[in-house]
Amino acid sequence: MGEENKIYISYNHIHKMCQDIAPKIKEFKPDLMIAIGGGGFIPARMLRTCLKEAGKPTLRIYAIILSLYEDLGTVSTAEEAPGVQVKRVQWIDYDQSGVDLINKNVLIIDEVDDTRKTLHYALSELEKDLAKQCKEKGGDPKNTKFGVFVCHNKLKEKKNNYQTISHKRVDISQKMFQILGFVILGKLMILNIIKKCANCKVMIYKKQGTSS
């Protein structure tokens, strides 16, 4: 990729974006945050500060690490390409941390939505954990909601495709960005995407057959 085609996003841009999206995420009322490492750790920490409310406990951040990208071994750059399968490197130790997903609003955070394989894997595995916990402890998986916040969307074919149902324009720091939210598997997802473009909009997506 040529230098002229690269888009550089500063720390302040990410921090401003977290501040701007925080009121919307507060409507989701997250009980805990799950950051996908390593890229999701910094925005997760920023968001936790933005979501902090006086007199209430600070949201706990739980880290998971998934491997999908592979070094292409090029000489000139440390270029990476998406791998075929997601590998679990680190996951939540529910017993040690004393947490479960039952009756929780869970906010998942990552820095990029590329092929959506990583997010799809994370959500699928968390749903399996939830089903197991509900079976062991009692509870209804439908009472748990998962939200997702990411910082950058790559415009390419995704693991899941969504249907636009509403939109509006947005301008952040004198540059045009795209902010996206969608519903998947009948659960609320809050997904914040930044992508420099000429005519970007805020879009709400839903999977066909689900209700908003």
PDB file of C-alpha atoms in Angstrom:
ATOM      1  CA  MET A   1       0.000   0.000   0.000  1.00  0.00           C
ATOM      2  CA  GLY A   2       1.430   3.375  -1.024  1.00  0.00           C
ATOM      3  CA  GLU A   3       2.023   6.077   1.544  1.00  0.00           C
ATOM      4  CA  GLU A   4      -0.570   8.311  -0.141  1.00  0.00           C
ATOM      5  CA  ASN A   5      -3.268   5.664   0.432  1.00  0.00           C
ATOM      6  CA  LYS A   6      -2.676   5.326   4.162  1.00  0.00           C
ATOM      7  CA  ILE A   7      -4.923   7.031   6.698  1.00  0.00           C
ATOM      8  CA  TYR A   8      -3.334   8.043   9.994  1.00  0.00           C
ATOM      9  CA  ILE A   9      -5.589   8.418  13.024  1.00  0.00           C
ATOM     10  CA  SER A  10      -4.132  10.178  16.058  1.00  0.00           C
ATOM     11  CA  TYR A  11      -4.524   9.321  19.729  1.00  0.00           C
ATOM     12  CA  ASN A  12      -6.645  12.460  20.079  1.00  0.00           C
ATOM     13  CA  HIS A  13      -8.966  11.315  17.278  1.00  0.00           C
ATOM     14  CA  ILE A  14      -9.607   8.032  19.088  1.00  0.00           C
ATOM     15  CA  HIS A  15     -10.097   9.808  22.404  1.00  0.00           C
ATOM     16  CA  LYS A  16     -12.519  12.295  20.814  1.00  0.00           C
ATOM     17  CA  MET A  17     -14.427   9.448  19.206  1.00  0.00           C
ATOM     18  CA  CYS A  18     -14.726   7.656  22.550  1.00  0.00           C
ATOM     19  CA  GLN A  19     -16.042  10.843  24.130  1.00  0.00           C
ATOM     20  CA  ASP A  20     -18.570  11.320  21.328  1.00  0.00           C
ATOM     21  CA  ILE A  21     -19.891   7.751  21.385  1.00  0.00           C
ATOM     22  CA  ALA A  22     -19.959   7.448  25.209  1.00  0.00           C
ATOM     23  CA  PRO A  23     -23.513   8.869  25.617  1.00  0.00           C
ATOM     24  CA  LYS A  24     -24.827   6.294  23.129  1.00  0.00           C
ATOM     25  CA  ILE A  25     -23.012   3.455  24.872  1.00  0.00           C
ATOM     26  CA  LYS A  26     -24.369   4.643  28.229  1.00  0.00           C
ATOM     27  CA  GLU A  27     -27.836   3.918  26.834  1.00  0.00           C
ATOM     28  CA  PHE A  28     -26.665   0.316  26.425  1.00  0.00           C
ATOM     29  CA  LYS A  29     -25.719   0.330  30.158  1.00  0.00           C
ATOM     30  CA  PRO A  30     -22.734  -2.056  29.977  1.00  0.00           C
ATOM     31  CA  ASP A  31     -21.990  -4.120  33.085  1.00  0.00           C
ATOM     32  CA  LEU A  32     -18.517  -5.145  31.919  1.00  0.00           C
ATOM     33  CA  MET A  33     -16.118  -4.627  29.024  1.00  0.00           C
ATOM     34  CA  ILE A  34     -14.217  -7.271  27.070  1.00  0.00           C
ATOM     35  CA  ALA A  35     -11.204  -5.913  25.142  1.00  0.00           C
ATOM     36  CA  ILE A  36      -9.742  -7.918  22.267  1.00  0.00           C
ATOM     37  CA  GLY A  37      -5.973  -7.575  22.465  1.00  0.00           C
ATOM     38  CA  GLY A  38      -3.814  -6.028  21.657  1.00  0.00           C
ATOM     39  CA  GLY A  39      -5.572  -3.322  19.609  1.00  0.00           C
ATOM     40  CA  GLY A  40      -8.696  -3.134  21.746  1.00  0.00           C
ATOM     41  CA  PHE A  41      -6.898  -2.330  25.000  1.00  0.00           C
ATOM     42  CA  ILE A  42      -6.302   1.402  24.434  1.00  0.00           C
ATOM     43  CA  PRO A  43      -9.844   2.306  23.270  1.00  0.00           C
ATOM     44  CA  ALA A  44     -11.240   0.156  26.088  1.00  0.00           C
ATOM     45  CA  ARG A  45      -9.278   2.154  28.650  1.00  0.00           C
ATOM     46  CA  MET A  46     -10.416   5.435  27.074  1.00  0.00           C
ATOM     47  CA  LEU A  47     -14.031   4.335  26.994  1.00  0.00           C
ATOM     48  CA  ARG A  48     -13.963   3.233  30.607  1.00  0.00           C
ATOM     49  CA  THR A  49     -12.929   6.755  31.593  1.00  0.00           C
ATOM     50  CA  CYS A  50     -15.630   8.309  29.390  1.00  0.00           C
ATOM     51  CA  LEU A  51     -18.295   5.997  30.829  1.00  0.00           C
ATOM     52  CA  LYS A  52     -17.346   6.624  34.461  1.00  0.00           C
ATOM     53  CA  GLU A  53     -20.205   8.040  36.525  1.00  0.00           C
ATOM     54  CA  ALA A  54     -19.913   9.598  39.975  1.00  0.00           C
ATOM     55  CA  GLY A  55     -20.918   7.289  42.790  1.00  0.00           C
ATOM     56  CA  LYS A  56     -20.820   4.163  40.619  1.00  0.00           C
ATOM     57  CA  PRO A  57     -18.082   1.504  40.377  1.00  0.00           C
ATOM     58  CA  THR A  58     -15.660   1.734  37.468  1.00  0.00           C
ATOM     59  CA  LEU A  59     -16.421  -0.810  34.759  1.00  0.00           C
ATOM     60  CA  ARG A  60     -14.117  -3.818  34.831  1.00  0.00           C
ATOM     61  CA  ILE A  61     -12.174  -4.651  31.670  1.00  0.00           C
ATOM     62  CA  TYR A  62     -11.517  -8.304  30.826  1.00  0.00           C
ATOM     63  CA  ALA A  63      -8.883  -9.127  28.208  1.00  0.00           C
ATOM     64  CA  ILE A  64      -9.050 -11.762  25.516  1.00  0.00           C
ATOM     65  CA  ILE A  65      -6.409 -12.290  22.838  1.00  0.00           C
ATOM     66  CA  LEU A  66      -7.208 -13.827  19.460  1.00  0.00           C
ATOM     67  CA  SER A  67      -4.796 -14.452  16.591  1.00  0.00           C
ATOM     68  CA  LEU A  68      -5.920 -14.069  12.981  1.00  0.00           C
ATOM     69  CA  TYR A  69      -3.257 -12.021  11.215  1.00  0.00           C
ATOM     70  CA  GLU A  70      -0.090 -13.524   9.781  1.00  0.00           C
ATOM     71  CA  ASP A  71       3.206 -11.854   8.864  1.00  0.00           C
ATOM     72  CA  LEU A  72       3.717 -12.089   5.107  1.00  0.00           C
ATOM     73  CA  GLY A  73       7.477 -12.010   5.583  1.00  0.00           C
ATOM     74  CA  THR A  74       8.018  -9.137   3.159  1.00  0.00           C
ATOM     75  CA  VAL A  75      11.401  -7.457   3.147  1.00  0.00           C
ATOM     76  CA  SER A  76      10.380  -3.808   2.983  1.00  0.00           C
ATOM     77  CA  THR A  77       7.477  -3.758   5.441  1.00  0.00           C
ATOM     78  CA  ALA A  78       6.023  -5.719   8.305  1.00  0.00           C
ATOM     79  CA  GLU A  79       2.888  -6.249   6.238  1.00  0.00           C
ATOM     80  CA  GLU A  80       0.248  -8.566   7.630  1.00  0.00           C
ATOM     81  CA  ALA A  81      -2.566 -10.504   5.986  1.00  0.00           C
ATOM     82  CA  PRO A  82      -5.657 -12.027   7.562  1.00  0.00           C
ATOM     83  CA  GLY A  83      -5.268 -15.676   8.498  1.00  0.00           C
ATOM     84  CA  VAL A  84      -7.827 -18.325   7.677  1.00  0.00           C
ATOM     85  CA  GLN A  85      -8.749 -19.422  11.191  1.00  0.00           C
ATOM     86  CA  VAL A  86      -8.982 -17.599  14.497  1.00  0.00           C
ATOM     87  CA  LYS A  87      -6.753 -18.948  17.265  1.00  0.00           C
ATOM     88  CA  ARG A  88      -7.549 -18.400  20.929  1.00  0.00           C
ATOM     89  CA  VAL A  89      -4.427 -17.169  22.733  1.00  0.00           C
ATOM     90  CA  GLN A  90      -5.992 -15.871  25.968  1.00  0.00           C
ATOM     91  CA  TRP A  91      -9.538 -16.073  27.305  1.00  0.00           C
ATOM     92  CA  ILE A  92     -11.478 -15.052  30.409  1.00  0.00           C
ATOM     93  CA  ASP A  93     -10.950 -17.225  33.485  1.00  0.00           C
ATOM     94  CA  TYR A  94     -14.464 -16.936  34.881  1.00  0.00           C
ATOM     95  CA  ASP A  95     -13.716 -18.814  38.096  1.00  0.00           C
ATOM     96  CA  GLN A  96     -10.612 -16.815  38.970  1.00  0.00           C
ATOM     97  CA  SER A  97     -12.173 -13.464  38.100  1.00  0.00           C
ATOM     98  CA  GLY A  98     -15.479 -14.282  39.805  1.00  0.00           C
ATOM     99  CA  VAL A  99     -17.581 -13.089  36.888  1.00  0.00           C
ATOM    100  CA  ASP A 100     -20.197 -14.576  34.592  1.00  0.00           C
ATOM    101  CA  LEU A 101     -22.218 -13.313  31.634  1.00  0.00           C
ATOM    102  CA  ILE A 102     -25.681 -14.087  32.993  1.00  0.00           C
ATOM    103  CA  ASN A 103     -28.099 -11.122  32.893  1.00  0.00           C
ATOM    104  CA  LYS A 104     -25.275  -8.801  31.808  1.00  0.00           C
ATOM    105  CA  ASN A 105     -24.837  -6.150  29.143  1.00  0.00           C
ATOM    106  CA  VAL A 106     -21.419  -7.011  27.729  1.00  0.00           C
ATOM    107  CA  LEU A 107     -19.440  -4.486  25.659  1.00  0.00           C
ATOM    108  CA  ILE A 108     -16.809  -6.026  23.344  1.00  0.00           C
ATOM    109  CA  ILE A 109     -14.065  -3.664  22.109  1.00  0.00           C
ATOM    110  CA  ASP A 110     -11.577  -4.008  19.256  1.00  0.00           C
ATOM    111  CA  GLU A 111      -9.654  -1.536  17.136  1.00  0.00           C
ATOM    112  CA  VAL A 112     -10.546  -2.814  13.653  1.00  0.00           C
ATOM    113  CA  ASP A 113     -13.291  -4.657  11.805  1.00  0.00           C
ATOM    114  CA  ASP A 114     -11.519  -6.284   8.866  1.00  0.00           C
ATOM    115  CA  THR A 115     -13.174  -9.497   7.679  1.00  0.00           C
ATOM    116  CA  ARG A 116     -15.249  -9.628  10.893  1.00  0.00           C
ATOM    117  CA  LYS A 117     -13.877 -13.128  11.579  1.00  0.00           C
ATOM    118  CA  THR A 118     -12.387 -12.096  14.919  1.00  0.00           C
ATOM    119  CA  LEU A 119     -15.545 -10.367  16.144  1.00  0.00           C
ATOM    120  CA  HIS A 120     -17.703 -13.229  14.908  1.00  0.00           C
ATOM    121  CA  TYR A 121     -15.490 -15.746  16.707  1.00  0.00           C
ATOM    122  CA  ALA A 122     -15.419 -13.735  19.936  1.00  0.00           C
ATOM    123  CA  LEU A 123     -19.187 -13.299  19.998  1.00  0.00           C
ATOM    124  CA  SER A 124     -19.841 -16.953  19.136  1.00  0.00           C
ATOM    125  CA  GLU A 125     -17.508 -18.200  21.875  1.00  0.00           C
ATOM    126  CA  LEU A 126     -18.945 -15.806  24.454  1.00  0.00           C
ATOM    127  CA  GLU A 127     -22.428 -17.047  23.595  1.00  0.00           C
ATOM    128  CA  LYS A 128     -21.230 -20.620  24.171  1.00  0.00           C
ATOM    129  CA  ASP A 129     -19.834 -19.556  27.557  1.00  0.00           C
ATOM    130  CA  LEU A 130     -23.131 -17.881  28.382  1.00  0.00           C
ATOM    131  CA  ALA A 131     -25.154 -20.973  27.446  1.00  0.00           C
ATOM    132  CA  LYS A 132     -22.939 -23.139  29.655  1.00  0.00           C
ATOM    133  CA  GLN A 133     -23.207 -20.729  32.585  1.00  0.00           C
ATOM    134  CA  CYS A 134     -26.995 -20.525  32.276  1.00  0.00           C
ATOM    135  CA  LYS A 135     -27.205 -24.319  32.247  1.00  0.00           C
ATOM    136  CA  GLU A 136     -25.011 -24.624  35.346  1.00  0.00           C
ATOM    137  CA  LYS A 137     -26.342 -21.693  37.367  1.00  0.00           C
ATOM    138  CA  GLY A 138     -29.780 -21.132  35.898  1.00  0.00           C
ATOM    139  CA  GLY A 139     -30.760 -18.195  33.753  1.00  0.00           C
ATOM    140  CA  ASP A 140     -32.019 -17.229  30.324  1.00  0.00           C
ATOM    141  CA  PRO A 141     -29.419 -16.366  27.642  1.00  0.00           C
ATOM    142  CA  LYS A 142     -31.921 -13.910  26.160  1.00  0.00           C
ATOM    143  CA  ASN A 143     -31.414 -11.683  29.203  1.00  0.00           C
ATOM    144  CA  THR A 144     -27.778 -11.060  28.195  1.00  0.00           C
ATOM    145  CA  LYS A 145     -26.969  -8.452  25.542  1.00  0.00           C
ATOM    146  CA  PHE A 146     -23.698  -8.063  23.674  1.00  0.00           C
ATOM    147  CA  GLY A 147     -22.493  -4.720  22.304  1.00  0.00           C
ATOM    148  CA  VAL A 148     -19.453  -4.111  20.091  1.00  0.00           C
ATOM    149  CA  PHE A 149     -17.321  -0.981  19.714  1.00  0.00           C
ATOM    150  CA  VAL A 150     -14.537  -0.835  17.101  1.00  0.00           C
ATOM    151  CA  CYS A 151     -12.419   2.038  15.817  1.00  0.00           C
ATOM    152  CA  HIS A 152     -11.851   1.298  12.138  1.00  0.00           C
ATOM    153  CA  ASN A 153     -13.788  -0.443   9.400  1.00  0.00           C
ATOM    154  CA  LYS A 154     -12.073  -1.921   6.360  1.00  0.00           C
ATOM    155  CA  LEU A 155     -14.380  -1.802   3.369  1.00  0.00           C
ATOM    156  CA  LYS A 156     -14.288  -5.429   2.281  1.00  0.00           C
ATOM    157  CA  GLU A 157     -16.425  -8.562   2.365  1.00  0.00           C
ATOM    158  CA  LYS A 158     -17.412  -9.448   5.931  1.00  0.00           C
ATOM    159  CA  LYS A 159     -18.136 -12.648   7.803  1.00  0.00           C
ATOM    160  CA  ASN A 160     -21.676 -11.328   8.255  1.00  0.00           C
ATOM    161  CA  ASN A 161     -23.564  -8.891   6.034  1.00  0.00           C
ATOM    162  CA  TYR A 162     -26.138  -6.411   7.298  1.00  0.00           C
ATOM    163  CA  GLN A 163     -29.003  -4.431   5.891  1.00  0.00           C
ATOM    164  CA  THR A 164     -29.155  -0.640   6.300  1.00  0.00           C
ATOM    165  CA  ILE A 165     -32.293   0.633   8.061  1.00  0.00           C
ATOM    166  CA  SER A 166     -31.431   4.267   8.926  1.00  0.00           C
ATOM    167  CA  HIS A 167     -28.642   6.837   8.623  1.00  0.00           C
ATOM    168  CA  LYS A 168     -27.546  10.421   9.198  1.00  0.00           C
ATOM    169  CA  ARG A 169     -24.454  12.514   8.446  1.00  0.00           C
ATOM    170  CA  VAL A 170     -21.603  13.050  10.884  1.00  0.00           C
ATOM    171  CA  ASP A 171     -18.432  15.150  10.927  1.00  0.00           C
ATOM    172  CA  ILE A 172     -15.643  14.616  13.490  1.00  0.00           C
ATOM    173  CA  SER A 173     -12.637  16.947  13.854  1.00  0.00           C
ATOM    174  CA  GLN A 174     -13.156  18.496  10.380  1.00  0.00           C
ATOM    175  CA  LYS A 175     -12.796  15.075   8.750  1.00  0.00           C
ATOM    176  CA  MET A 176     -15.571  12.825   7.569  1.00  0.00           C
ATOM    177  CA  PHE A 177     -15.895   9.493   9.307  1.00  0.00           C
ATOM    178  CA  GLN A 178     -18.378   6.649   9.265  1.00  0.00           C
ATOM    179  CA  ILE A 179     -20.108   5.542  12.465  1.00  0.00           C
ATOM    180  CA  LEU A 180     -21.961   2.268  12.326  1.00  0.00           C
ATOM    181  CA  GLY A 181     -24.290   0.403  14.645  1.00  0.00           C
ATOM    182  CA  PHE A 182     -25.965  -2.911  13.944  1.00  0.00           C
ATOM    183  CA  VAL A 183     -28.101  -5.698  15.388  1.00  0.00           C
ATOM    184  CA  ILE A 184     -26.827  -9.276  15.164  1.00  0.00           C
ATOM    185  CA  LEU A 185     -28.486 -12.451  16.405  1.00  0.00           C
ATOM    186  CA  GLY A 186     -31.292 -10.341  17.859  1.00  0.00           C
ATOM    187  CA  LYS A 187     -28.923  -8.593  20.304  1.00  0.00           C
ATOM    188  CA  LEU A 188     -28.020  -4.910  20.383  1.00  0.00           C
ATOM    189  CA  MET A 189     -24.610  -4.137  18.947  1.00  0.00           C
ATOM    190  CA  ILE A 190     -23.011  -0.688  19.181  1.00  0.00           C
ATOM    191  CA  LEU A 191     -20.251  -0.477  16.608  1.00  0.00           C
ATOM    192  CA  ASN A 192     -18.333   2.751  16.095  1.00  0.00           C
ATOM    193  CA  ILE A 193     -16.375   2.818  12.849  1.00  0.00           C
ATOM    194  CA  ILE A 194     -14.044   5.516  11.564  1.00  0.00           C
ATOM    195  CA  LYS A 195     -13.243   5.635   7.880  1.00  0.00           C
ATOM    196  CA  LYS A 196     -12.183   8.723   5.928  1.00  0.00           C
ATOM    197  CA  CYS A 197     -14.540   9.244   3.010  1.00  0.00           C
ATOM    198  CA  ALA A 198     -16.173  11.952   0.919  1.00  0.00           C
ATOM    199  CA  ASN A 199     -19.775  11.388   1.971  1.00  0.00           C
ATOM    200  CA  CYS A 200     -19.978   9.326   5.157  1.00  0.00           C
ATOM    201  CA  LYS A 201     -23.083   8.663   7.193  1.00  0.00           C
ATOM    202  CA  VAL A 202     -24.160   7.160  10.472  1.00  0.00           C
ATOM    203  CA  MET A 203     -25.854   3.873   9.674  1.00  0.00           C
ATOM    204  CA  ILE A 204     -27.908   1.412  11.676  1.00  0.00           C
ATOM    205  CA  TYR A 205     -27.672  -2.128  10.378  1.00  0.00           C
ATOM    206  CA  LYS A 206     -29.636  -5.235  11.218  1.00  0.00           C
ATOM    207  CA  LYS A 207     -29.402  -8.834  10.147  1.00  0.00           C
ATOM    208  CA  GLN A 208     -32.267  -9.902   7.936  1.00  0.00           C
ATOM    209  CA  GLY A 209     -35.038 -11.486   9.965  1.00  0.00           C
ATOM    210  CA  THR A 210     -34.198  -9.639  13.219  1.00  0.00           C
ATOM    211  CA  SER A 211     -36.131  -6.831  14.837  1.00  0.00           C
ATOM    212  CA  SER A 212     -34.658  -3.451  15.728  1.00  0.00           C
TER     213      SER A 212
END
